[in-house]
Coordinates of C-alpha atoms in Angstrom, one line a residue:
M1 CA -37.1 -14.5 -11.6
S2 CA -34.0 -16.0 -12.8
A3 CA -30.8 -14.0 -13.3
R4 CA -27.0 -14.4 -12.1
L5 CA -28.0 -14.4 -8.4
P6 CA -26.3 -16.3 -5.5
A7 CA -27.2 -19.6 -3.9
P8 CA -29.7 -19.7 -1.1
C9 CA -28.7 -18.6 2.5
P10 CA -27.0 -21.5 4.6
P11 CA -28.8 -23.2 7.5
R12 CA -29.3 -20.9 10.9
W13 CA -26.8 -23.1 12.9
W14 CA -24.1 -22.7 10.1
L15 CA -24.9 -19.1 10.6
L16 CA -24.2 -19.0 14.7
L17 CA -20.9 -21.0 14.0
S18 CA -19.7 -18.4 11.7
L19 CA -20.6 -15.6 13.9
L20 CA -17.9 -16.8 16.3
L21 CA -15.1 -16.2 13.4
L22 CA -16.7 -13.0 12.7
G23 CA -16.0 -11.7 16.2
A24 CA -19.5 -10.8 17.3
A25 CA -22.4 -12.5 18.5
P26 CA -25.9 -13.0 17.1
G27 CA -28.9 -10.3 17.3
P28 CA -28.3 -6.6 18.4
R29 CA -24.8 -7.2 19.9
R30 CA -23.4 -8.3 16.4
G31 CA -23.5 -5.0 14.9
A32 CA -20.6 -4.0 17.7
A33 CA -18.1 -5.2 15.1
F34 CA -19.3 -2.9 12.5
Y35 CA -19.8 0.4 14.7
L36 CA -16.8 0.1 17.0
P37 CA -14.7 2.7 15.6
G38 CA -17.4 5.3 16.6
L39 CA -19.8 5.7 13.9
A40 CA -22.3 7.6 15.9
P41 CA -25.9 6.8 15.1
V42 CA -28.1 9.7 13.8
N43 CA -31.5 10.4 15.3
F44 CA -34.5 11.5 13.2
C45 CA -37.9 13.0 13.7
E46 CA -40.6 14.9 12.3
E47 CA -40.4 18.4 10.9
E48 CA -42.1 20.0 13.6
K49 CA -40.1 18.4 16.5
K50 CA -36.5 18.7 15.3
T51 CA -33.8 19.9 17.7
D52 CA -29.8 19.9 17.4
E53 CA -30.0 16.3 18.5
C54 CA -32.7 15.2 16.0
K55 CA -32.6 15.9 12.2
A56 CA -35.8 16.0 9.9
E57 CA -34.1 16.0 6.8
I58 CA -32.8 12.7 5.2
E59 CA -30.2 13.0 2.6
L60 CA -29.6 10.4 0.0
F61 CA -26.2 10.5 -1.6
V62 CA -25.1 8.6 -4.9
N63 CA -22.0 6.7 -5.1
R64 CA -20.2 5.5 -8.6
L65 CA -21.9 3.4 -11.0
D66 CA -20.3 -0.2 -11.9
S67 CA -20.9 -3.4 -13.4
V68 CA -19.8 -6.9 -13.3
E69 CA -19.2 -6.9 -17.2
S70 CA -16.8 -4.1 -17.1
V71 CA -13.8 -3.1 -15.0
L72 CA -14.6 0.8 -15.4
P73 CA -16.7 2.3 -13.0
Y74 CA -18.3 5.9 -13.7
E75 CA -19.2 9.0 -11.4
Y76 CA -22.7 9.6 -11.1
T77 CA -22.3 13.0 -12.6
A78 CA -20.8 11.0 -15.8
F79 CA -24.5 9.8 -17.0
D80 CA -27.3 12.2 -17.6
F81 CA -29.4 11.7 -14.5
C82 CA -31.0 14.2 -12.5
Q83 CA -28.3 16.2 -10.4
A84 CA -28.1 18.2 -7.4
S85 CA -28.7 21.6 -7.5
E86 CA -26.6 22.2 -4.3
G87 CA -25.4 20.2 -1.7
K88 CA -22.0 19.2 0.1
R89 CA -19.8 16.4 -1.2
P90 CA -18.8 14.0 1.5
S91 CA -15.0 14.1 2.2
E92 CA -13.4 10.7 1.2
N93 CA -10.5 9.0 2.6
L94 CA -7.4 7.6 0.9
G95 CA -9.1 4.1 0.5
Q96 CA -12.2 5.5 -1.2
V97 CA -10.1 7.4 -3.7
L98 CA -7.8 4.3 -4.5
F99 CA -10.9 2.4 -5.0
G100 CA -12.8 4.7 -7.2
E101 CA -15.2 5.5 -4.8
R102 CA -17.2 9.0 -5.7
I103 CA -19.9 9.8 -3.2
E104 CA -21.9 12.9 -4.7
P105 CA -25.3 14.4 -3.0
S106 CA -28.5 13.5 -4.6
P107 CA -31.5 15.3 -6.0
Y108 CA -33.5 13.2 -3.9
K109 CA -34.4 15.0 -0.6
F110 CA -36.8 13.3 2.2
T111 CA -38.3 14.2 5.3
F112 CA -38.7 11.9 8.2
K113 CA -42.0 10.2 7.9
K114 CA -43.4 12.6 5.1
E115 CA -44.5 9.9 2.7
E116 CA -44.5 10.9 -1.2
T117 CA -46.2 9.2 -4.1
C118 CA -44.9 9.7 -7.6
K119 CA -43.0 12.8 -6.9
L120 CA -41.4 14.3 -10.0
V121 CA -37.4 14.8 -9.8
C122 CA -36.6 16.2 -13.2
T123 CA -37.2 15.2 -16.7
K124 CA -34.6 14.7 -19.5
T125 CA -35.1 15.4 -23.1
Y126 CA -33.2 13.9 -25.8
H127 CA -33.3 14.9 -29.5
T128 CA -31.9 12.2 -31.9
E129 CA -30.8 14.9 -34.4
K130 CA -28.4 16.8 -32.0
A131 CA -24.9 15.2 -31.7
E132 CA -24.6 16.4 -27.9
D133 CA -28.0 14.5 -27.0
K134 CA -27.3 11.5 -29.2
Q135 CA -23.9 11.0 -27.4
K136 CA -25.9 11.1 -24.0
L137 CA -28.3 8.4 -25.1
E138 CA -25.7 6.4 -26.4
F139 CA -23.8 6.4 -23.2
L140 CA -26.9 5.4 -21.2
K141 CA -27.9 2.6 -23.6
K142 CA -24.4 1.3 -23.8
S143 CA -24.4 1.3 -19.7
M144 CA -27.7 -0.5 -19.9
L145 CA -26.1 -2.9 -22.0
L146 CA -23.3 -3.6 -19.4
N147 CA -25.8 -3.6 -16.6
Y148 CA -24.5 -0.7 -14.8
Q149 CA -25.8 -0.6 -11.5
H150 CA -26.5 2.4 -9.1
H151 CA -25.3 2.4 -5.6
W152 CA -27.1 4.9 -3.4
I153 CA -26.5 5.7 0.4
V154 CA -28.7 6.8 3.1
D155 CA -27.7 7.4 6.7
N156 CA -24.3 5.5 5.9
M157 CA -26.1 2.4 4.8
P158 CA -26.7 0.9 1.2
V159 CA -30.2 1.2 -0.3
T160 CA -31.0 -2.2 -1.5
W161 CA -33.1 -4.0 -3.8
C162 CA -34.5 -7.1 -2.2
Y163 CA -35.7 -9.9 -4.2
E164 CA -36.3 -13.6 -4.3
V165 CA -34.0 -16.0 -5.8
E166 CA -34.1 -19.7 -6.1
D167 CA -35.5 -21.8 -3.7
S168 CA -37.7 -18.9 -2.3
Q169 CA -34.7 -17.4 -0.7
R170 CA -34.1 -13.6 -0.3
F171 CA -31.3 -11.7 -1.7
C172 CA -30.6 -8.1 -0.8
N173 CA -28.5 -6.2 -3.4
P174 CA -27.0 -3.0 -2.5
G175 CA -27.2 -1.6 -6.0
F176 CA -30.2 -1.8 -8.9
P177 CA -29.7 -1.4 -12.4
I178 CA -30.1 1.4 -14.6
G179 CA -32.4 -0.4 -16.7
C180 CA -32.2 -3.5 -19.1
Y181 CA -32.4 -4.8 -22.8
I182 CA -34.2 -7.0 -25.0
T183 CA -32.4 -8.4 -27.7
D184 CA -33.2 -8.1 -31.3
K185 CA -34.0 -11.9 -30.7
G186 CA -36.5 -11.3 -27.9
H187 CA -33.9 -12.6 -25.2
A188 CA -34.2 -10.7 -22.0
K189 CA -31.0 -9.6 -20.5
D190 CA -30.6 -9.3 -16.5
A191 CA -33.3 -7.5 -15.1
C192 CA -35.6 -7.3 -18.0
V193 CA -36.7 -10.7 -16.6
I194 CA -38.7 -9.2 -13.5
N195 CA -41.5 -7.6 -15.7
S196 CA -43.3 -9.5 -18.6
E197 CA -44.1 -6.1 -20.1
F198 CA -40.7 -5.8 -21.4
H199 CA -40.9 -7.7 -24.6
E200 CA -40.2 -5.4 -27.4
R201 CA -37.3 -6.4 -29.4
D202 CA -33.9 -4.5 -29.8
T203 CA -35.1 -2.2 -27.1
F204 CA -33.9 -0.5 -23.7
Y205 CA -36.1 -0.4 -20.7
I206 CA -35.0 2.4 -18.2
F207 CA -35.6 2.3 -14.6
N208 CA -36.8 5.9 -14.2
H209 CA -38.7 5.1 -11.0
V210 CA -38.3 3.8 -7.6
D211 CA -40.7 2.9 -4.7
I212 CA -38.3 3.6 -1.5
K213 CA -39.4 2.2 1.8
I214 CA -37.2 3.3 4.8
Y215 CA -37.3 1.3 8.0
Y216 CA -36.9 2.9 11.5
H217 CA -36.2 2.0 15.1
V218 CA -37.7 4.4 17.8
V219 CA -35.3 5.2 20.5
E220 CA -36.2 3.3 23.5
T221 CA -34.7 5.6 26.3
G222 CA -35.5 9.3 26.3
S223 CA -36.9 11.5 23.7
M224 CA -34.2 11.2 21.1
G225 CA -36.5 10.2 18.0
A226 CA -35.9 7.4 15.9
R227 CA -33.0 5.6 13.9
L228 CA -32.9 4.4 10.3
V229 CA -32.2 0.5 10.4
A230 CA -33.0 -0.2 6.7
A231 CA -33.6 1.4 3.3
K232 CA -35.0 -0.7 0.3
L233 CA -36.3 0.0 -3.2
E234 CA -38.2 -1.4 -6.0
P235 CA -36.9 -0.2 -9.2
K236 CA -39.7 0.5 -11.7
S237 CA -40.2 1.8 -15.4
F238 CA -43.1 4.0 -16.6
K239 CA -43.6 6.1 -19.3
H240 CA -45.3 8.9 -17.9
T241 CA -48.3 10.2 -20.2
H242 CA -48.4 13.6 -18.3
I243 CA -44.8 14.2 -17.3
D244 CA -45.9 17.5 -15.4
K245 CA -48.1 15.6 -13.0
P246 CA -47.3 12.0 -13.2
D247 CA -49.2 9.4 -11.7
C248 CA -46.6 6.4 -12.2
S249 CA -49.2 4.3 -14.6
G250 CA -49.1 3.0 -17.9
P251 CA -46.7 1.0 -20.2
P252 CA -42.8 0.9 -19.5
M253 CA -40.3 3.8 -20.3
D254 CA -38.7 2.0 -23.7
I255 CA -36.1 3.5 -25.7
S256 CA -36.0 1.6 -29.1
N257 CA -32.4 1.3 -31.0
K258 CA -34.6 2.6 -33.9
A259 CA -36.2 5.5 -32.3
S260 CA -35.9 9.2 -33.8
G261 CA -36.9 12.4 -33.0
E262 CA -37.6 13.4 -29.3
I263 CA -37.5 11.3 -26.1
K264 CA -38.5 12.4 -22.8
V265 CA -37.6 10.6 -19.8
A266 CA -39.1 11.5 -16.5
Y267 CA -37.4 10.4 -13.3
T268 CA -40.0 9.8 -10.3
Y269 CA -40.1 8.4 -6.6
S270 CA -42.4 7.1 -4.2
I271 CA -41.1 6.9 -0.4
N272 CA -42.8 5.4 2.7
F273 CA -41.8 4.8 6.2
E274 CA -42.4 1.8 8.3
E275 CA -41.6 1.4 11.8
E276 CA -39.3 -1.9 12.5
K277 CA -39.4 -2.8 16.3
N278 CA -37.2 -6.1 15.7
I279 CA -34.1 -4.3 14.1
R280 CA -32.1 -2.4 16.3
W281 CA -29.3 0.3 15.0
A282 CA -26.4 -1.5 15.9
S283 CA -27.4 -4.7 13.7
R284 CA -28.8 -3.0 10.9
W285 CA -26.5 -4.3 8.2
D286 CA -27.5 -8.0 9.1
Y287 CA -30.1 -8.5 6.6
I288 CA -27.6 -7.5 3.8
L289 CA -25.0 -9.8 5.3
E290 CA -27.0 -12.8 6.3
S291 CA -28.5 -13.1 2.4
M292 CA -25.0 -13.6 1.5
P293 CA -24.8 -17.4 1.4
H294 CA -20.9 -18.1 2.1
T295 CA -20.6 -19.6 5.2
H296 CA -20.8 -23.2 4.9
I297 CA -18.4 -22.7 2.1
Q298 CA -16.1 -20.9 4.3
W299 CA -16.6 -23.6 6.8
F300 CA -15.4 -26.2 4.3
S301 CA -12.4 -24.1 3.3
I302 CA -11.1 -24.0 7.0
M303 CA -11.6 -27.7 7.3
N304 CA -9.9 -28.5 4.3
S305 CA -6.9 -26.1 5.4
L306 CA -6.5 -27.4 8.6
V307 CA -6.4 -31.0 7.2
I308 CA -3.4 -29.6 5.2
V309 CA -1.8 -28.4 8.4
L310 CA -2.2 -31.1 10.3
F311 CA -0.5 -33.5 7.7
L312 CA 2.3 -31.2 7.2
S313 CA 2.8 -30.7 10.8
G314 CA 3.0 -34.3 11.4
M315 CA 5.6 -34.8 8.6
V316 CA 7.8 -32.0 10.1
A317 CA 7.3 -33.4 13.2
M318 CA 8.5 -36.8 12.4
I319 CA 11.5 -35.6 10.6
M320 CA 12.3 -33.4 13.4
L321 CA 11.9 -35.5 16.3
R322 CA 12.4 -39.0 14.8
T323 CA 15.0 -38.4 11.7
L324 CA 17.0 -35.6 12.7
H325 CA 17.0 -36.8 16.6
K326 CA 18.3 -40.4 15.5
D327 CA 20.8 -38.9 13.1
I328 CA 22.2 -36.4 15.7
A329 CA 22.4 -39.2 18.5
R330 CA 24.3 -41.6 15.9
Y331 CA 26.5 -39.0 14.6
N332 CA 27.5 -38.1 18.3
Q333 CA 27.9 -41.7 19.1
M334 CA 30.4 -42.2 16.7
D335 CA 32.5 -39.5 17.7
S336 CA 32.9 -41.4 21.0
T337 CA 34.3 -44.1 19.2
E338 CA 37.5 -45.1 17.5
D339 CA 35.6 -46.6 14.4
A340 CA 34.0 -43.7 13.3
Q341 CA 31.8 -44.1 10.2
E342 CA 31.8 -41.7 7.2
E343 CA 29.5 -39.1 7.4
F344 CA 26.1 -39.5 5.1
G345 CA 22.9 -37.5 4.2
W346 CA 22.4 -33.7 5.1
K347 CA 25.6 -33.6 7.6
L348 CA 28.0 -34.3 4.4
V349 CA 26.9 -30.6 3.2
H350 CA 27.3 -29.0 7.1
G351 CA 30.3 -26.9 5.9
D352 CA 28.6 -25.7 2.9
I353 CA 25.3 -25.1 4.0
F354 CA 25.7 -21.5 5.3
R355 CA 27.8 -20.6 1.8
P356 CA 26.3 -17.4 0.3
P357 CA 23.8 -17.7 -2.2
R358 CA 24.1 -16.2 -6.0
K359 CA 22.0 -12.9 -6.1
G360 CA 22.1 -12.5 -2.2
M361 CA 21.7 -8.9 -2.7
L362 CA 18.3 -9.5 -4.8
L363 CA 17.0 -12.1 -2.0
S364 CA 17.9 -9.7 1.0
V365 CA 15.5 -7.1 -0.7
F366 CA 12.9 -9.6 -1.3
L367 CA 13.0 -10.7 2.2
G368 CA 12.9 -7.2 3.7
S369 CA 9.8 -6.3 1.0
G370 CA 8.0 -9.5 2.2
T371 CA 8.6 -8.6 5.8
Q372 CA 6.8 -5.5 5.1
I373 CA 3.7 -6.9 3.5
L374 CA 3.8 -10.0 6.4
I375 CA 3.3 -7.3 8.9
M376 CA 0.9 -5.1 7.2
T377 CA -1.3 -7.7 6.3
F378 CA -1.6 -9.3 10.0
V379 CA -2.3 -5.9 11.5
T380 CA -4.8 -4.8 8.7
L381 CA -6.7 -8.3 9.2
F382 CA -6.5 -7.9 13.2
F383 CA -8.0 -4.6 12.9
A384 CA -10.7 -5.8 10.4
C385 CA -11.6 -8.5 12.8
L386 CA -12.4 -6.0 15.4
G387 CA -14.7 -4.4 13.2
F388 CA -12.7 -1.2 12.4
L389 CA -12.4 -1.9 8.9
S390 CA -16.1 -3.1 8.2
P391 CA -18.3 -2.1 5.3
A392 CA -19.8 0.4 7.3
N393 CA -16.3 2.3 7.2
R394 CA -16.0 3.1 3.5
G395 CA -12.5 2.9 2.3
A396 CA -11.0 2.2 5.8
L397 CA -9.4 -1.3 4.6
M398 CA -7.5 0.1 1.8
T399 CA -6.4 3.4 4.0
C400 CA -5.2 1.1 6.9
A401 CA -2.8 -1.3 4.5
V402 CA -1.4 1.9 2.8
V403 CA -0.6 3.6 5.7
L404 CA 0.6 0.7 7.5
W405 CA 2.8 -0.2 4.8
V406 CA 4.2 3.3 4.8
L407 CA 4.9 3.0 8.5
L408 CA 6.5 -0.3 8.2
G409 CA 9.6 0.8 6.0
T410 CA 11.8 0.3 9.2
P411 CA 11.5 -3.4 9.6
A412 CA 12.0 -3.8 5.7
G413 CA 15.0 -1.8 5.7
Y414 CA 16.2 -3.9 9.0
V415 CA 15.4 -7.2 7.5
A416 CA 17.1 -6.8 4.1
A417 CA 20.4 -5.1 5.8
R418 CA 20.6 -8.2 8.5
F419 CA 20.4 -10.7 5.7
Y420 CA 22.6 -8.8 3.3
K421 CA 25.1 -8.7 5.7
S422 CA 24.9 -12.3 6.8
F423 CA 25.7 -13.1 3.0
G424 CA 28.4 -11.2 3.2
G425 CA 27.5 -7.9 1.0
E426 CA 29.2 -4.9 1.4
K427 CA 27.1 -2.4 -0.7
W428 CA 24.7 -1.5 1.7
K429 CA 24.0 1.7 -0.2
T430 CA 22.8 -0.4 -3.3
N431 CA 20.8 -2.6 -0.7
V432 CA 18.8 0.1 1.1
L433 CA 18.2 1.8 -2.4
L434 CA 16.5 -1.4 -3.9
T435 CA 14.7 -2.0 -0.5
S436 CA 13.2 1.3 -0.8
F437 CA 12.6 1.3 -4.5
L438 CA 12.5 -2.2 -6.3
C439 CA 9.3 -3.7 -5.3
P440 CA 7.2 -0.4 -4.5
G441 CA 8.5 1.1 -7.8
I442 CA 7.3 -2.0 -10.1
V443 CA 4.0 -1.8 -8.0
F444 CA 3.7 2.0 -8.8
A445 CA 4.9 1.7 -12.5
D446 CA 2.1 -0.8 -13.3
F447 CA -0.4 1.2 -11.0
F448 CA 0.5 4.2 -13.1
I449 CA -0.3 2.6 -16.3
M450 CA -3.5 1.4 -15.4
N451 CA -4.5 4.8 -14.2
L452 CA -3.4 6.2 -17.7
I453 CA -5.6 3.5 -19.3
L454 CA -8.7 4.8 -16.9
W455 CA -7.7 8.6 -17.5
G456 CA -8.4 7.7 -21.0
E457 CA -11.8 5.9 -20.7
G458 CA -13.1 8.6 -18.3
S459 CA -13.6 6.3 -15.1
S460 CA -14.2 7.4 -11.9
A461 CA -11.5 5.0 -10.8
A462 CA -8.7 7.1 -12.1
I463 CA -6.9 8.3 -9.3
P464 CA -6.6 12.5 -9.5
F465 CA -3.1 13.9 -10.0
G466 CA -3.3 15.4 -6.5
T467 CA -3.8 12.0 -4.8
L468 CA -0.8 10.3 -6.7
V469 CA 1.1 13.1 -5.6
A470 CA 0.3 12.7 -1.9
I471 CA 1.0 8.9 -2.4
L472 CA 4.5 9.8 -3.9
A473 CA 4.8 11.9 -0.8
L474 CA 4.4 9.2 1.3
W475 CA 6.5 6.9 0.0
F476 CA 9.3 9.2 -0.6
C477 CA 9.0 11.5 2.5
I478 CA 8.1 8.6 5.0
S479 CA 8.7 5.2 3.7
V480 CA 12.1 5.8 2.3
P481 CA 13.6 7.6 5.3
L482 CA 12.0 4.8 7.7
T483 CA 13.7 2.1 5.4
F484 CA 17.1 4.0 5.5
I485 CA 16.7 4.2 9.5
G486 CA 15.9 0.6 9.4
A487 CA 18.7 -0.1 7.4
Y488 CA 21.3 1.9 9.5
F489 CA 20.5 -0.4 12.6
G490 CA 20.4 -3.5 10.7
F491 CA 24.0 -2.9 9.4
K492 CA 25.0 -1.6 12.8
K493 CA 24.6 -5.1 14.5
N494 CA 26.9 -7.8 13.9
A495 CA 26.4 -10.4 11.3
I496 CA 24.4 -13.1 12.4
E497 CA 27.0 -16.2 13.7
H498 CA 26.8 -19.2 11.8
P499 CA 26.9 -22.3 14.2
V500 CA 29.7 -24.0 11.7
R501 CA 32.7 -22.9 9.6
T502 CA 32.2 -22.8 5.7
N503 CA 34.6 -24.7 3.6
Q504 CA 36.8 -22.6 1.3
I505 CA 36.5 -25.3 -1.4
P506 CA 32.8 -25.9 -2.3
R507 CA 31.3 -29.1 -2.3
Q508 CA 30.5 -30.8 -5.6
I509 CA 26.8 -31.5 -5.7
P510 CA 26.0 -35.0 -7.0
E511 CA 23.5 -35.6 -9.5
Q512 CA 20.0 -34.8 -8.4
S513 CA 17.1 -37.3 -8.8
F514 CA 14.1 -36.0 -10.5
Y515 CA 12.3 -34.8 -7.5
T516 CA 14.9 -33.2 -5.8
K517 CA 15.8 -31.0 -8.7
P518 CA 15.1 -27.3 -8.1
L519 CA 12.2 -26.7 -10.7
P520 CA 10.0 -29.9 -9.6
G521 CA 10.6 -29.3 -5.9
I522 CA 9.4 -25.5 -6.0
I523 CA 6.5 -26.4 -8.3
M524 CA 5.4 -28.9 -5.8
G525 CA 6.1 -26.9 -3.0
G526 CA 3.3 -24.2 -3.9
I527 CA 0.4 -26.7 -4.5
L528 CA -0.4 -27.1 -0.6
P529 CA -0.4 -23.7 0.3
F530 CA -2.3 -23.0 -2.4
G531 CA -4.9 -25.4 -1.5
C532 CA -5.3 -23.8 2.0
I533 CA -6.5 -20.6 0.2
F534 CA -8.2 -21.1 -3.0
I535 CA -11.7 -21.3 -1.6
Q536 CA -11.3 -18.0 0.4
L537 CA -9.6 -16.4 -3.0
F538 CA -13.0 -17.1 -4.9
F539 CA -14.6 -15.0 -2.2
I540 CA -11.9 -11.9 -2.5
L541 CA -11.8 -11.9 -6.2
N542 CA -15.7 -11.8 -6.2
S543 CA -15.7 -8.9 -3.7
I544 CA -13.2 -7.3 -6.0
W545 CA -14.4 -7.9 -9.6
S546 CA -18.2 -8.7 -8.9
H547 CA -18.7 -5.9 -6.6
Q548 CA -20.0 -8.1 -3.6
M549 CA -19.6 -7.3 -0.1
Y550 CA -16.8 -9.0 1.5
Y551 CA -17.1 -9.0 5.5
M552 CA -16.2 -12.6 7.0
F553 CA -12.4 -11.2 8.1
G554 CA -12.6 -13.8 11.1
F555 CA -12.2 -16.4 8.4
L556 CA -10.0 -14.6 6.5
F557 CA -7.6 -14.1 9.6
L558 CA -7.8 -17.7 10.1
V559 CA -6.8 -18.8 6.6
F560 CA -4.2 -16.3 6.9
I561 CA -2.7 -17.8 9.9
I562 CA -3.2 -21.3 8.3
L563 CA -1.4 -20.2 5.0
V564 CA 1.9 -18.5 7.1
I565 CA 2.2 -22.2 8.7
T566 CA 1.7 -24.1 5.8
C567 CA 4.1 -22.4 4.0
S568 CA 6.8 -22.6 6.5
E569 CA 6.2 -26.1 6.9
A570 CA 6.2 -27.1 3.1
T571 CA 9.4 -25.1 2.9
I572 CA 11.1 -27.0 5.9
L573 CA 9.8 -30.3 4.2
L574 CA 11.3 -29.7 0.8
C575 CA 14.3 -28.0 2.1
Y576 CA 15.1 -31.1 4.2
F577 CA 14.6 -33.3 1.2
H578 CA 17.0 -31.5 -0.9
L579 CA 19.6 -31.3 1.7
C580 CA 19.4 -34.7 2.3
A581 CA 20.2 -35.2 -1.6
E582 CA 23.4 -33.1 -0.5
D583 CA 22.2 -29.9 -2.7
Y584 CA 23.4 -27.2 -0.2
H585 CA 21.7 -24.3 -2.3
W586 CA 18.8 -24.1 -0.2
Q587 CA 18.4 -20.1 0.3
W588 CA 16.7 -19.3 -2.9
R589 CA 14.7 -22.7 -3.1
S590 CA 13.1 -22.1 0.3
F591 CA 12.2 -18.5 -1.0
L592 CA 10.7 -19.8 -4.0
T593 CA 9.1 -22.9 -2.9
S594 CA 6.2 -21.3 -0.9
G595 CA 6.7 -18.0 -3.2
F596 CA 5.7 -20.3 -6.2
T597 CA 1.9 -20.0 -4.5
A598 CA 1.6 -16.8 -6.4
V599 CA 2.0 -18.5 -9.7
Y600 CA -0.8 -20.9 -8.9
F601 CA -2.8 -17.6 -7.8
L602 CA -2.1 -16.2 -11.1
I603 CA -3.3 -19.5 -12.9
Y604 CA -6.2 -19.3 -10.8
A605 CA -7.0 -15.4 -11.9
I606 CA -6.8 -16.2 -15.2
H607 CA -9.3 -19.1 -15.0
Y608 CA -11.8 -17.2 -13.0
F609 CA -11.6 -14.4 -15.7
F610 CA -12.4 -16.8 -18.4
S611 CA -14.9 -19.2 -16.6
K612 CA -16.5 -16.6 -13.7
L613 CA -16.5 -13.2 -15.3
Q614 CA -18.2 -11.5 -18.1
I615 CA -16.0 -8.4 -18.6
T616 CA -15.8 -7.4 -22.2
G617 CA -13.8 -4.7 -23.8
T618 CA -9.7 -4.4 -24.3
A619 CA -9.6 -1.8 -22.0
S620 CA -11.4 -3.7 -19.1
T621 CA -9.2 -7.1 -19.8
I622 CA -5.9 -4.9 -19.5
L623 CA -7.0 -3.4 -16.4
Y624 CA -8.0 -6.8 -15.0
F625 CA -4.5 -8.2 -15.8
G626 CA -2.9 -5.3 -15.0
Y627 CA -4.3 -5.0 -11.4
T628 CA -3.6 -8.9 -11.0
M629 CA -0.1 -8.7 -11.6
I630 CA 0.2 -6.1 -8.7
M631 CA -1.7 -8.6 -6.3
V632 CA 0.2 -11.5 -7.8
L633 CA 3.8 -9.9 -6.9
I634 CA 2.6 -8.7 -3.7
F635 CA 1.4 -12.2 -3.1
F636 CA 4.9 -13.9 -4.1
L637 CA 6.5 -11.5 -1.7
F638 CA 4.4 -12.4 1.4
T639 CA 4.4 -16.3 0.7
G640 CA 8.2 -16.5 -0.3
K641 CA 9.2 -14.5 3.2
N642 CA 7.2 -17.4 5.0

């Protein structure tokens, strides 16, 4: 088949090298990076052997349905599929709610080692004359047209659809489509390419049958039963001739756009079990992750970033060790001689270099918020490298980030207060209020507007009102008081002492050449940091908008460190150049030089939207750019702080 599929898997030696950055070893031990937080295995056994420590029933849960052609995910219950008659909904953490995950019990119930063939789950009947039935059918057709995907979960592991792609490589997708569509010109869209019987024009084919295979590994020590190590399925389409006693044969289940009268869709499944001796429970995610072919590109990204860092480090070292050292030595030598020459270069502005910047209040607030985001990112990625925030621990990444941001109000208030006091500011109440509310308020306002659109579209990604209240409570009741505490200690300390006195009369700044003017310097300053991250950025955007699983936190952490170093060195370099040009307005320029990387981020996000995504619809487009603006603001504060 040929569809929008990733490239083939990397060579094995690339994979082994990448494991060093993934924080795990190959084979069974590698899974430790994914189950470190204490996600305990569940043991299964046959019905007659079940005990308190060994279950016979296997529950299948259903998650939200999403699409690469739409930003709007929907709950399973929003569709007219078979519904569970009973069952407890798993509790969701804050990260899952913010990401719009809605895990529900399903009507698919299995018993360990009990195989079924073409078992009926339910039958849905639609009368095209009835408005309610017609609306349900149209929603189903629209979802197939946009290639919405099911996401099923067994034993906290995605049920995957594995198929061959180019060069006979095997890709395992943690989702499978509702159905597909043959256009009125006979063109097979998306998954319709898998079956030559899908050929009727202007017709939808619904995948109403799944062949499920569950792989298990028998526990070697003791009589603990078995553990599930993989769950795979193959979606199929059948127009069951005998709905009461289906045999899973016959032509595919087609729904023509011109169909009228009564339409019946029977949902069935087959299941079988197979022992897998080579895969252990701790490494059961490997077959999914290893089919994602990004490792060799990640290494190229790392090497590219390291070259940039070495170049910048060499430039900074040359300036600091040669130019500055020579200038200072010559300056000291002139002091000891009677015929001291006139000062030159950066020394001419030593009496103005610590002059308070314009809009010092705003700069101090940005520095405080940037510190908060920098520490939050570092700690989150550190825990992710240890395996605490792996794909197996759903929603943990976002939960960790939000909780850390709330708890890091103290360093934000402290840094903002210290800088504001060093700028000679006295409106400390305004400073601490802006630190607490300006940047978080902009993010929350954008987020709330996006949430209103999601509410209007009936999407599962819409945050419930109770969760919004909880987020506001975390912000106002924890983050704001902690910011005030940090600001109190920041203002209580003495202002930062400057090594030289500031002249009373500001020095006149000479006419600047093109490359030392503020705007060209700032634009140039963001190029190198962006060059370090743009490859990694592609995979992050893929994980967010194309719903691909992201797990290479080792690479991401290394790129994060490289980005911090690059931003700092690029800022030092350009700051030195414009001080040599006798321009002492360096504070804002040093912040904006590395902060301009966020503008390149925005330009890349726009390029990614038009060149890589197939998102359609006004609501989805607004949501994409609305959420992108939040990411750009956070990235601006993060890089500017460096």
